[in-house]
mmCIF file of C-alpha atoms in Angstrom:
data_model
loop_
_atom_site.group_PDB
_atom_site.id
_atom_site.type_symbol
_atom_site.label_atom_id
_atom_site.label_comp_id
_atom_site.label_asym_id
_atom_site.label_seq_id
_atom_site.Cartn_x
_atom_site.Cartn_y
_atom_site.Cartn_z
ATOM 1 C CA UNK R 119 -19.892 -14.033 -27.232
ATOM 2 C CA UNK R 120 -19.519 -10.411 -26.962
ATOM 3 C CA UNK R 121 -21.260 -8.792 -29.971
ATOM 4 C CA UNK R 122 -19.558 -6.288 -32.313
ATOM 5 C CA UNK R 123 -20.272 -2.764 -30.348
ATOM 6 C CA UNK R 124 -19.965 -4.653 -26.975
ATOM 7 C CA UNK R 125 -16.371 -5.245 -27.931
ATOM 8 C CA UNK R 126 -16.108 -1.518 -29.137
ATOM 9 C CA UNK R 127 -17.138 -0.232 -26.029
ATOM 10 C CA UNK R 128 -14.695 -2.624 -24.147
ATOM 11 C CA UNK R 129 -11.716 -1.439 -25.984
ATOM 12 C CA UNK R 130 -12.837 1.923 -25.578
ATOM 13 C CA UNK R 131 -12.855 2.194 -21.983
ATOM 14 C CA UNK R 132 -9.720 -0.031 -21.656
ATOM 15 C CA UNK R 133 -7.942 2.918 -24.268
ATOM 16 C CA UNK R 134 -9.251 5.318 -21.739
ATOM 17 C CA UNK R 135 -7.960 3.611 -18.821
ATOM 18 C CA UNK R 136 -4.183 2.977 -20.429
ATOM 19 C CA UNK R 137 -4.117 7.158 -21.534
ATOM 20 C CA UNK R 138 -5.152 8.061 -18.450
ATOM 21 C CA UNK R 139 -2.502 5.478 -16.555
ATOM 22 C CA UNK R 140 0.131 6.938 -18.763
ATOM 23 C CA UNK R 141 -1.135 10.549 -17.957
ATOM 24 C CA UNK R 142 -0.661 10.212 -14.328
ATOM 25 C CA UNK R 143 2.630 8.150 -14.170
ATOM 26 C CA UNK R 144 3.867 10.605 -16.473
ATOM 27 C CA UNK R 145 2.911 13.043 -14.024
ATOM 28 C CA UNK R 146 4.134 10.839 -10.784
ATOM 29 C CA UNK R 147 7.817 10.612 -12.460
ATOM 30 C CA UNK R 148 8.072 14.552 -12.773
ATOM 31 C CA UNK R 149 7.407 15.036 -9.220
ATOM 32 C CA UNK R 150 9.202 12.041 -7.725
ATOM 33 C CA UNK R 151 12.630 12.318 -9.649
ATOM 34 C CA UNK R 152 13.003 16.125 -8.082
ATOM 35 C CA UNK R 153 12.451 14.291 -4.755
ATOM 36 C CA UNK R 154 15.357 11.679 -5.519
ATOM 37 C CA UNK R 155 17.788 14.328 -6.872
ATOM 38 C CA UNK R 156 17.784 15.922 -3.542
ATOM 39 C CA UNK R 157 17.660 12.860 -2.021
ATOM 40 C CA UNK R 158 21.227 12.054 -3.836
ATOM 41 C CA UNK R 159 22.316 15.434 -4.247
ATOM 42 C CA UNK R 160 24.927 14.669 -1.647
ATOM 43 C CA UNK R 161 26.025 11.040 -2.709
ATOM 44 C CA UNK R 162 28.665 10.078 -5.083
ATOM 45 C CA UNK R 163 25.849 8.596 -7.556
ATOM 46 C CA UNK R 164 26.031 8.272 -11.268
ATOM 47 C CA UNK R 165 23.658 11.307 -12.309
ATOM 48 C CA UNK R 166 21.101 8.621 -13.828
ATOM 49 C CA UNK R 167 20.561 7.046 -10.736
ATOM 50 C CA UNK R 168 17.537 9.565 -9.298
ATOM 51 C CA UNK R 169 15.684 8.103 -12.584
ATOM 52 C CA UNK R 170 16.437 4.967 -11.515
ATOM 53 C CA UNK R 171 14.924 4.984 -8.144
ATOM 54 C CA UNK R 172 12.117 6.913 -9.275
ATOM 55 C CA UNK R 173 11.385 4.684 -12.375
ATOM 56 C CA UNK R 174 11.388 1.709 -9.618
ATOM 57 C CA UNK R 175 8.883 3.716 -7.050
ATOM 58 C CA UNK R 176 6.303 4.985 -9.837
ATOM 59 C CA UNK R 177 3.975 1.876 -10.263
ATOM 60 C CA UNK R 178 3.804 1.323 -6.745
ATOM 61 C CA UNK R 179 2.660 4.803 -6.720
ATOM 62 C CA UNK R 180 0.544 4.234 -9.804
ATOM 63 C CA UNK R 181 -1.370 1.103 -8.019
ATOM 64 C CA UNK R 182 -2.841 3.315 -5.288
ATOM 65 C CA UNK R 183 -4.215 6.341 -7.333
ATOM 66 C CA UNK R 184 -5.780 3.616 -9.880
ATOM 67 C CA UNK R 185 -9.199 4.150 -8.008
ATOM 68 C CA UNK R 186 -8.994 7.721 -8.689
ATOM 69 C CA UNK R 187 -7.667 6.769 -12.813
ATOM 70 C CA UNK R 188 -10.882 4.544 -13.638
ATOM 71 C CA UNK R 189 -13.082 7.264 -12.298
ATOM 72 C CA UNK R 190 -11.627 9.592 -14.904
ATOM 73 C CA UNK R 191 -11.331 6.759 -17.511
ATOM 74 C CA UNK R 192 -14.955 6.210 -16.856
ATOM 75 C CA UNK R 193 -15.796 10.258 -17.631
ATOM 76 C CA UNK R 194 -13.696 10.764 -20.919
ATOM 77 C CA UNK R 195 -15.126 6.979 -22.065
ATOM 78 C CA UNK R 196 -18.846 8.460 -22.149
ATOM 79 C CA UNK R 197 -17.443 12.437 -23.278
ATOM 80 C CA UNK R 198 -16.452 10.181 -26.518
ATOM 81 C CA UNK R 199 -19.291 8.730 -27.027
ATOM 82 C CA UNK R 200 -21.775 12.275 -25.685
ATOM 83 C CA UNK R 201 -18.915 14.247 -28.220
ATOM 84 C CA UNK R 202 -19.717 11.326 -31.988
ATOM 85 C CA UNK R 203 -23.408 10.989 -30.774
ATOM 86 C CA UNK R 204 -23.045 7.205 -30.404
ATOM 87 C CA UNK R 205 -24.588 6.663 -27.538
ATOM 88 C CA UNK R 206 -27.790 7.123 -29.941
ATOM 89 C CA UNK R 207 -26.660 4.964 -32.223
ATOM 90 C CA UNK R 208 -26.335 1.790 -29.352
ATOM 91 C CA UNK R 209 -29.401 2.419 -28.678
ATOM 92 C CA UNK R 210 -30.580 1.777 -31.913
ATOM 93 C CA UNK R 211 -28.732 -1.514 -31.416
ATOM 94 C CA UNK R 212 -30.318 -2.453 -28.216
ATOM 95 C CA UNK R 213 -27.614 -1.594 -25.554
ATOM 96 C CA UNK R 214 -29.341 0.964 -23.068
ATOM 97 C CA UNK R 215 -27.918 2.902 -20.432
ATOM 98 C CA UNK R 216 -28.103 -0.566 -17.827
ATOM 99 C CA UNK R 217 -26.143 -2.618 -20.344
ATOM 100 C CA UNK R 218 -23.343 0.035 -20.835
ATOM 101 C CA UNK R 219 -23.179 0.177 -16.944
ATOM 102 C CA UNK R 220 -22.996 -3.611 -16.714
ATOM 103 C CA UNK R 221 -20.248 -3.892 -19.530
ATOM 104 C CA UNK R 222 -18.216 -1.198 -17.794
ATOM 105 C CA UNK R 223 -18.864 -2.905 -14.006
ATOM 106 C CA UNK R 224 -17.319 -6.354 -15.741
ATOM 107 C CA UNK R 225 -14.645 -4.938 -17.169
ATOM 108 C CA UNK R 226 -13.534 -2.974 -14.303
ATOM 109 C CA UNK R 227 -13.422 -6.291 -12.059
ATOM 110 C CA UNK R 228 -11.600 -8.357 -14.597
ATOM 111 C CA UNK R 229 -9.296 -5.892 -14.733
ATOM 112 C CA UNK R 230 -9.335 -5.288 -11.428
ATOM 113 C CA UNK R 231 -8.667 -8.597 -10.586
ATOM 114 C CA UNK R 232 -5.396 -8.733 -13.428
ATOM 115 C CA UNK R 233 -4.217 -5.432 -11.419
ATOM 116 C CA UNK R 234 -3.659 -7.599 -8.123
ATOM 117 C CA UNK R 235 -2.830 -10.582 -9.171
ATOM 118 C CA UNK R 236 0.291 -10.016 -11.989
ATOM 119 C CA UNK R 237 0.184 -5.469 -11.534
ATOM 120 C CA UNK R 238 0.714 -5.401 -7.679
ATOM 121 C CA UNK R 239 2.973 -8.463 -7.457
ATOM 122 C CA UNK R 240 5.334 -6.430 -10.003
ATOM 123 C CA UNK R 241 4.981 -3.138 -8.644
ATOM 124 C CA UNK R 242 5.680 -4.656 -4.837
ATOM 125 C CA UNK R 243 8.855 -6.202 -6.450
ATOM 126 C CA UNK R 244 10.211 -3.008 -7.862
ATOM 127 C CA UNK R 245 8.763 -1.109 -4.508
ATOM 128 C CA UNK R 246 11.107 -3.732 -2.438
ATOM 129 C CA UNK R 247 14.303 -2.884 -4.718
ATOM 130 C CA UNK R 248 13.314 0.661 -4.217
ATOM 131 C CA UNK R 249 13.609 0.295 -0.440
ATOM 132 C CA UNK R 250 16.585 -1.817 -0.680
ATOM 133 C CA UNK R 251 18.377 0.820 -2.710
ATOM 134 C CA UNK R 252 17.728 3.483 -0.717
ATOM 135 C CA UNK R 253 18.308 1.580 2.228
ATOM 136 C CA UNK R 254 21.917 1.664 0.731
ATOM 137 C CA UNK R 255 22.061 5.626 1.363
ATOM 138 C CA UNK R 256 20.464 5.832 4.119
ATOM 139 C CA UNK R 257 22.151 7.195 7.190
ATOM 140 C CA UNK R 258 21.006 4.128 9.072
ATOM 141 C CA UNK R 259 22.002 1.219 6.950
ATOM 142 C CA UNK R 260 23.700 -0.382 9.347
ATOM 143 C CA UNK R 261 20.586 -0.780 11.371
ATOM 144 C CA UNK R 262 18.056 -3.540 10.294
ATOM 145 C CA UNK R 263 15.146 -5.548 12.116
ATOM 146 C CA UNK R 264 13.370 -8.399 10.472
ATOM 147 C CA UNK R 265 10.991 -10.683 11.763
ATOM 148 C CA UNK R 266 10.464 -14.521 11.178
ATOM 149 C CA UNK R 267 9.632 -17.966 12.787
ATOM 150 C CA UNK R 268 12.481 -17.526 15.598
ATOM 151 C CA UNK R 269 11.304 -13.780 17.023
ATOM 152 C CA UNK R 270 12.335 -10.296 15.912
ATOM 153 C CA UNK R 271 16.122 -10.169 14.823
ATOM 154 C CA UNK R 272 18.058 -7.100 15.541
ATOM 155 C CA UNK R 273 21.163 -5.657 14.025
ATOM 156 C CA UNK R 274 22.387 -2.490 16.033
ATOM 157 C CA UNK R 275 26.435 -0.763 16.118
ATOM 158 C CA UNK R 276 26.958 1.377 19.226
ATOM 159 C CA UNK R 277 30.571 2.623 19.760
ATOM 160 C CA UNK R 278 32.385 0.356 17.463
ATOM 161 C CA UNK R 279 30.086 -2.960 19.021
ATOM 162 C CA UNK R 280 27.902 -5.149 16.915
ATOM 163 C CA UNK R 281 25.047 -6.089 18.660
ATOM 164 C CA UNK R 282 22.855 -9.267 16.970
ATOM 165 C CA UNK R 283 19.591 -8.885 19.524
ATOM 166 C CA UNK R 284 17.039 -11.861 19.329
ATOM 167 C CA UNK R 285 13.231 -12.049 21.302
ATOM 168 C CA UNK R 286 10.618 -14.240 20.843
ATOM 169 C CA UNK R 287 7.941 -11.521 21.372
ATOM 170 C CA UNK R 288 6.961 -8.230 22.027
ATOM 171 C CA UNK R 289 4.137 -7.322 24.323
ATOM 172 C CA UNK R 290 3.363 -3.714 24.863
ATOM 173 C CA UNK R 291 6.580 -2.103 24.761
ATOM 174 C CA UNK R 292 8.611 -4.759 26.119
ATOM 175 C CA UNK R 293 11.078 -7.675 24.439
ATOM 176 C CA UNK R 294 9.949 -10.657 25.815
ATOM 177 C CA UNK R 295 13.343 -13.860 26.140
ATOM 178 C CA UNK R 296 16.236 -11.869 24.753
ATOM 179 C CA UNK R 297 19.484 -12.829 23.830
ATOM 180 C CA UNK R 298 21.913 -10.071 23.235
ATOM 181 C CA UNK R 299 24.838 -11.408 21.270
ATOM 182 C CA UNK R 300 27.545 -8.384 21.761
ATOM 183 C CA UNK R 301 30.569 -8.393 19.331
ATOM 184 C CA UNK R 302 34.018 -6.031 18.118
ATOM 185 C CA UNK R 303 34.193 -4.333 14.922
ATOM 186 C CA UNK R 304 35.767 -8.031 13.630
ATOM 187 C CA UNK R 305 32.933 -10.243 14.994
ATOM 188 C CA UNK R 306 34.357 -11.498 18.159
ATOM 189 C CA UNK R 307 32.285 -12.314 20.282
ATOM 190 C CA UNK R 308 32.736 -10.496 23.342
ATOM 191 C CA UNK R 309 30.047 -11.230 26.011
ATOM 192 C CA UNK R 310 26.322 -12.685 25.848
ATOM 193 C CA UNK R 311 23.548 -10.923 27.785
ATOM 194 C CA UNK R 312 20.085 -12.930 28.444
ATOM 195 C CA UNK R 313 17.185 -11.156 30.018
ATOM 196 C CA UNK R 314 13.675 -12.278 30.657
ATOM 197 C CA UNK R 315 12.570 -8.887 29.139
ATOM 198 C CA UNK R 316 13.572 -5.889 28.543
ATOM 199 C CA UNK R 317 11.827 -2.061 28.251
ATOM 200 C CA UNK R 318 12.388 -0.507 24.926
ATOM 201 C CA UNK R 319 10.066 2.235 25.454
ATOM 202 C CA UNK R 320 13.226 4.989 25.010
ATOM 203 C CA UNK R 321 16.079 4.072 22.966
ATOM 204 C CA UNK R 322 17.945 4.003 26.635
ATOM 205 C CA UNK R 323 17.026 -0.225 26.951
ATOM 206 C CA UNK R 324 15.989 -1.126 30.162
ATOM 207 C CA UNK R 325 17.369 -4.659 30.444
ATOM 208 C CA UNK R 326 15.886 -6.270 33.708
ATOM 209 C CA UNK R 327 17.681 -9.210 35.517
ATOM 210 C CA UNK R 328 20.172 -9.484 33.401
ATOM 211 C CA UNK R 329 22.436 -12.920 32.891
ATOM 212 C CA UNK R 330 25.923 -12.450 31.309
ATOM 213 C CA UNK R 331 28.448 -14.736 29.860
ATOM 214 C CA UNK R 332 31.986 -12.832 29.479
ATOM 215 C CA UNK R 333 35.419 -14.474 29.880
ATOM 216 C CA UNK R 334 33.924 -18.272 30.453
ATOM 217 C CA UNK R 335 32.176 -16.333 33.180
ATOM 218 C CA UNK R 336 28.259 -16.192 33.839
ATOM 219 C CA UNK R 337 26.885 -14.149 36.443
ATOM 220 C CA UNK R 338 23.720 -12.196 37.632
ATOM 221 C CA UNK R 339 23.112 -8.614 38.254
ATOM 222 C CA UNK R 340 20.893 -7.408 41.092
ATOM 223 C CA UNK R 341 20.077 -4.138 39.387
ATOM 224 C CA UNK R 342 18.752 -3.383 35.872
ATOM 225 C CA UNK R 343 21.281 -2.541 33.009
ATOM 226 C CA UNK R 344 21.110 0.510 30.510
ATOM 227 C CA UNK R 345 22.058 -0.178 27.111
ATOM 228 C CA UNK R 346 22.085 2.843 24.542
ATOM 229 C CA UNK R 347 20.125 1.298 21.063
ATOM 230 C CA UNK R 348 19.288 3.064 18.179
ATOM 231 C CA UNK R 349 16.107 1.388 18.221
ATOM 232 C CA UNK R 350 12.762 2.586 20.492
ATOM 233 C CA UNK R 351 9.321 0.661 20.146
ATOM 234 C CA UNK R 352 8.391 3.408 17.519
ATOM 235 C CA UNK R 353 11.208 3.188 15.693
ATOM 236 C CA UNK R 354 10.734 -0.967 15.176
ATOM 237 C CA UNK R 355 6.523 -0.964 14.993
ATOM 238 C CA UNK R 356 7.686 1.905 11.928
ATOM 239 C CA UNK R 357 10.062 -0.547 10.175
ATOM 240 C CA UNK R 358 7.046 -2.606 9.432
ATOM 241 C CA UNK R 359 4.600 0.007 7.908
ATOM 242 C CA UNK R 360 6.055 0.243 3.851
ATOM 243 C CA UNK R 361 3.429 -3.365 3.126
ATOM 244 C CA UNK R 362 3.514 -1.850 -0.382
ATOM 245 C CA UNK R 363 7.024 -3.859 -1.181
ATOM 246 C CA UNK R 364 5.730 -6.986 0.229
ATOM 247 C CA UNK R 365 3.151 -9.448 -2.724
ATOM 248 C CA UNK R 366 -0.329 -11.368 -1.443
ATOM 249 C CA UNK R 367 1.950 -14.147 -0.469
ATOM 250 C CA UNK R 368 4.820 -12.590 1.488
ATOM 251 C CA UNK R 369 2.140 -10.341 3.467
ATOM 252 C CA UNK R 370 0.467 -13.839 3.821
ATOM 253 C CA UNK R 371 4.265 -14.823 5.312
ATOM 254 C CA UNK R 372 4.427 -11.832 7.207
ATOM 255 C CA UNK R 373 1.004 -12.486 8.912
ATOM 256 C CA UNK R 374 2.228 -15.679 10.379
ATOM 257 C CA UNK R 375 5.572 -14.664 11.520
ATOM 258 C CA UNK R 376 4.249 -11.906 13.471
ATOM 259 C CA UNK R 377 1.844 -14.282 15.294
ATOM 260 C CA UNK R 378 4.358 -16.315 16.113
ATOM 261 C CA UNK R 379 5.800 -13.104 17.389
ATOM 262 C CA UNK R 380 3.107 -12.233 19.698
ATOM 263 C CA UNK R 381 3.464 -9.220 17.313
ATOM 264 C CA UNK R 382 0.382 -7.218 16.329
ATOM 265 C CA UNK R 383 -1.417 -8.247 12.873
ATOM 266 C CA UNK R 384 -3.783 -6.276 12.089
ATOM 267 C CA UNK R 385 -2.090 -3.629 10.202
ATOM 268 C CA UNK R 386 -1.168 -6.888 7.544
ATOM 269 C CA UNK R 387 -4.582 -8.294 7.437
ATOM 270 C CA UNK R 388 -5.990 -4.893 6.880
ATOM 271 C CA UNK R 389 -3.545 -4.456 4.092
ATOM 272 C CA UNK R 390 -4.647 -8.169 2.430
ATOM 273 C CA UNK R 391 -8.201 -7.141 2.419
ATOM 274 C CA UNK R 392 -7.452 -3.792 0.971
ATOM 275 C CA UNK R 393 -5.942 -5.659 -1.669
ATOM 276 C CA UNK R 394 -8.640 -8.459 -1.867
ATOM 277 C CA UNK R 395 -11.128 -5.809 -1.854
ATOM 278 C CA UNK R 396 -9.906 -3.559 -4.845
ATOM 279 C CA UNK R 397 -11.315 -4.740 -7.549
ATOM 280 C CA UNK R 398 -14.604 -4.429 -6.005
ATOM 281 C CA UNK R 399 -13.147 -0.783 -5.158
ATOM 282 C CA UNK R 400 -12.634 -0.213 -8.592
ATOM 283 C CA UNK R 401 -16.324 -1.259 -9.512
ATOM 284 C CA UNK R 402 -17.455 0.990 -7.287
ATOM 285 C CA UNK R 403 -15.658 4.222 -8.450
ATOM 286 C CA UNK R 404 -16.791 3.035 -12.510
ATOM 287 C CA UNK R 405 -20.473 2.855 -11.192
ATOM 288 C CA UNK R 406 -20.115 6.568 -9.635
ATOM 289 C CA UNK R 407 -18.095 7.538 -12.746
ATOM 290 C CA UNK R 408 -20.906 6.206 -15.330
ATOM 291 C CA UNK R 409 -24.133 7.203 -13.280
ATOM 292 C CA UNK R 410 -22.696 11.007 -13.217
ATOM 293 C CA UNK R 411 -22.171 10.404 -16.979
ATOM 294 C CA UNK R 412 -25.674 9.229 -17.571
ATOM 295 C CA UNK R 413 -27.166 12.509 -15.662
ATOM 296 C CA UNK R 414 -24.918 14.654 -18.668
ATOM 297 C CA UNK R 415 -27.494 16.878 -19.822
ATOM 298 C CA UNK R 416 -26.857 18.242 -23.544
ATOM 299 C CA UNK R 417 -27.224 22.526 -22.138
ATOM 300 C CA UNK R 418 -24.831 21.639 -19.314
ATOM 301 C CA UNK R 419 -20.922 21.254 -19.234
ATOM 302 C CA UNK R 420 -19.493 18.186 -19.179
ATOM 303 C CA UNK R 421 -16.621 19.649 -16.845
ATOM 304 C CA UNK R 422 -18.959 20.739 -14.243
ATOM 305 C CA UNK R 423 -19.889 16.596 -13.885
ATOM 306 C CA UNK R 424 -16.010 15.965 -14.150
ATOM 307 C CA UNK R 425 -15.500 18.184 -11.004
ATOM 308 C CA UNK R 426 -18.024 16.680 -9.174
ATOM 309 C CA UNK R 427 -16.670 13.306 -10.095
ATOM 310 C CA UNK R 428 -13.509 14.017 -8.785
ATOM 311 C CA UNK R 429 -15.063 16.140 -5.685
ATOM 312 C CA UNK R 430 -17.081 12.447 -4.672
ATOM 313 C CA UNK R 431 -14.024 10.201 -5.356
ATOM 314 C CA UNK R 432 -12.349 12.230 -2.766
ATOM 315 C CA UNK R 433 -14.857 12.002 -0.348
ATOM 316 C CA UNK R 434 -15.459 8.148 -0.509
ATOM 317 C CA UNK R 435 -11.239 7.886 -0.181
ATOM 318 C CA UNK R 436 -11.606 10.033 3.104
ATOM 319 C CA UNK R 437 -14.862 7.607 3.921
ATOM 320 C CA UNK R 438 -12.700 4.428 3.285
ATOM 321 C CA UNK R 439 -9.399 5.783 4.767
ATOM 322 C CA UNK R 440 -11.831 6.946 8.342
ATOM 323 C CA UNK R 441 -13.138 3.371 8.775
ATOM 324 C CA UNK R 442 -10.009 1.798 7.608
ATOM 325 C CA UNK R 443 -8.990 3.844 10.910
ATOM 326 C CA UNK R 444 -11.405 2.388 12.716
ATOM 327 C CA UNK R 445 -10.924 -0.749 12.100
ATOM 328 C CA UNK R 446 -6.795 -0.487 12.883
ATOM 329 C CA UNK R 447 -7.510 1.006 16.242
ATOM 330 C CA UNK R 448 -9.706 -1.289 17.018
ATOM 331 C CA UNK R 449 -13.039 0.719 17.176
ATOM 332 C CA UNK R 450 -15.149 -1.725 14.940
ATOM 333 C CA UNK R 451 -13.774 -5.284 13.808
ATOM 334 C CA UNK R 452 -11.707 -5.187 10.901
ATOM 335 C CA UNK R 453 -13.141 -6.708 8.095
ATOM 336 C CA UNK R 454 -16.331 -4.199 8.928
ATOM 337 C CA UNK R 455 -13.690 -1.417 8.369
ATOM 338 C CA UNK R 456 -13.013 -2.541 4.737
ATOM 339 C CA UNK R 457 -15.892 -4.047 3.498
ATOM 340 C CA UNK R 458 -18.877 -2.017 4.834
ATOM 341 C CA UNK R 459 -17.932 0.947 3.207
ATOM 342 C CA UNK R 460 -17.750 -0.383 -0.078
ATOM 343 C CA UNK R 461 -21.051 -2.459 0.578
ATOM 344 C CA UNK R 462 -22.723 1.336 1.658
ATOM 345 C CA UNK R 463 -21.543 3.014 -1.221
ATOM 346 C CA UNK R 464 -22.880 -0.128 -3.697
ATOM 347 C CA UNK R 465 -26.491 0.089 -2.331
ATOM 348 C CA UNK R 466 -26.057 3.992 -2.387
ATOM 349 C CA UNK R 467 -25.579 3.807 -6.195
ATOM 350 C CA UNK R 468 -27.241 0.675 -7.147
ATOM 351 C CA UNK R 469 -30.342 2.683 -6.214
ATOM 352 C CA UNK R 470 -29.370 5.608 -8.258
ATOM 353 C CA UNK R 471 -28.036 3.697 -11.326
ATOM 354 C CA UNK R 472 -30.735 3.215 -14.343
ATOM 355 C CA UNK R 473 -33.163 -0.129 -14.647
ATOM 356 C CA UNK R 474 -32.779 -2.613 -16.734
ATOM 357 C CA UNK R 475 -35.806 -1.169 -18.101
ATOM 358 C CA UNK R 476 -34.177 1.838 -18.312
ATOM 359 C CA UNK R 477 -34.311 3.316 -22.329
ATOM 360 C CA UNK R 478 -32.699 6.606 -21.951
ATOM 361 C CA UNK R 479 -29.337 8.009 -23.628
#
């Protein structure tokens, strides 16, 4: 059982960590909603609906800076305590400088671990209706691409023509057993196209060998056919990238589908073990936060240690993001890319962080 100033502390960092949430999404609503407005500006929209959209986008928003939150949390936690003396008084009771740390490391992982597993799912949700809604406005709507068990689905309009496309794999920039199903503005069906592959480098699709049923007709071309798409191989790998709208279990989905694909995966499984990883992530940056706390001496400012809080957090985010990199690309394997770091930065800090021995304020 948690004794009476453990649960003090506790509720005091977890009061820290809500002021400073509601700080920043305060902060991440200003900005976005001028973003939406001009977004809309041009739309027929009922004037609430740039709060809308922004209301739905801000915890998704929220989620990723929360690294960045418990380091400040962490900082105006212990100015509290430096500001009423207490930290004098725990010690009286016992708790030195290595218990506070360990209370603080706990709590960021439970909470940590709450933040992914009910936080993300919700903010992924609202993220999805987001990008659904502004999907809606969007100049290319009409559009879409998903992929599941049978291949990557296409829906493209090209002078008045509906095309539904369908390929059971992609390898380097080429559609791999396509069916082209081509239809009129009403959904006739007008002719079918099959192709062993096709080149989608350029949005100009290089269909090769083409078979086509027209009329109760089939028949063979000699030469390759040209059809105009709005779709390249950039344009489809992009349509793939938001992961943010997608929870542990559709990315889990996801994952699967695109093997079936042929599809690369690693930009989804890096993506899970960010996830998987951020609690841990969050340890880390309450560790930093509390050992540049505990070096607070009583003739120096406390906002000097603030800056070079924030100054570290941003180089360890440009430390994770470089072998997150590195691990996309393929340079090093790709659980090295998200785990090393954080296991550098742990054994960097456990080895400045106090003893348990450790008796000082």
């Amino acid at each position: 059982m948690f004794k009476t100033f453990e649960k003090y502390l506790i509720k005091l960092f977890l009061k820290k960590v809500l002021n400073i949430s509601i700080i920043f999404l305060s902060l991440i609503l200003i900005l976005s909603v001028f973003e939406e407005i001009n977004f809309f500006k041009d739309e027929n929209v009922h004037f609430a609906y740039p709060f809308l959209v922004t209301f739905l986008n801000a915890p998704s928003t929220l989620f990723e800076i929360f690294p960045f939150i418990f380091l400040i949390a962490v900082q105006f936690f212990f100015i509290e305590l430096i500001n009423k003396n207490e930290l004098s008084i725990l010690k009286t009771h016992g708790l030195n400088n290595f218990k506070i740390i360990k209370l603080l490391l706990l709590s960021s992982l439970i909470l940590g671990l709450l933040l992914v597993s009910f936080y993300y799912t919700f903010s992924s949700k609202l993220k999805f209706l987001y990008l659904d809604v502004k999907n809606n406005y969007s100049n290319d709507n009409k559009y879409l691409a998903v992929v599941n068990d049978n291949g990557l689905w296409i829906k493209d309009e090209i002078n008045e023509k509906i095309y539904i496309i369908n390929a059971s794999t992609i390898i380097n920039n080429k559609l791999r057993s396509v069916t082209i199903n081509e239809f009129d503005k009403n959904f006739n069906l007008l002719r079918l196209i099959n192709s062993p592959e096709i080149d989608i480098s350029t949005s100009k699709w290089m269909i090769e060998n083409p078979v086509i049923s027209e009329n109760n007709k089939t028949y063979k071309l000699k030469e390759s056919m040209i059809l105009q798409s709005h779709f390249d191989l950039e344009k489809i790998n992009g349509l793939f990238r938001n992961l943010n709208s997608l929870n542990f279990f559709e990315l889990i989905e996801l994952n699967n589908d695109y093997k079936s694909l042929g599809y690369s995966t690693v930009e989804i499984k890096s993506h899970i073990h960010r996830i998987i990883s951020f609690p841990v992530y969050l340890s880390v940056m309450t560790l930093l936060s509390s050992i540049i706390m505990f070096n607070v001496k009583r003739d120096m400012a406390i906002i000097f240690h603030i800056i070079i809080g924030i100054f570290l957090s941003v180089i360890i985010y440009y430390f994770y993001f470089l072998f997150n990199l590195l691990g996309q690309n393929g340079t090093i394997p790709l659980y090295t890319s998200i785990w090393l770091p954080l296991v550098l930065l742990i054994i960097c800090l456990l080895y400045t962080s106090p003893s348990p021995r450790d008796k000082r304020q």
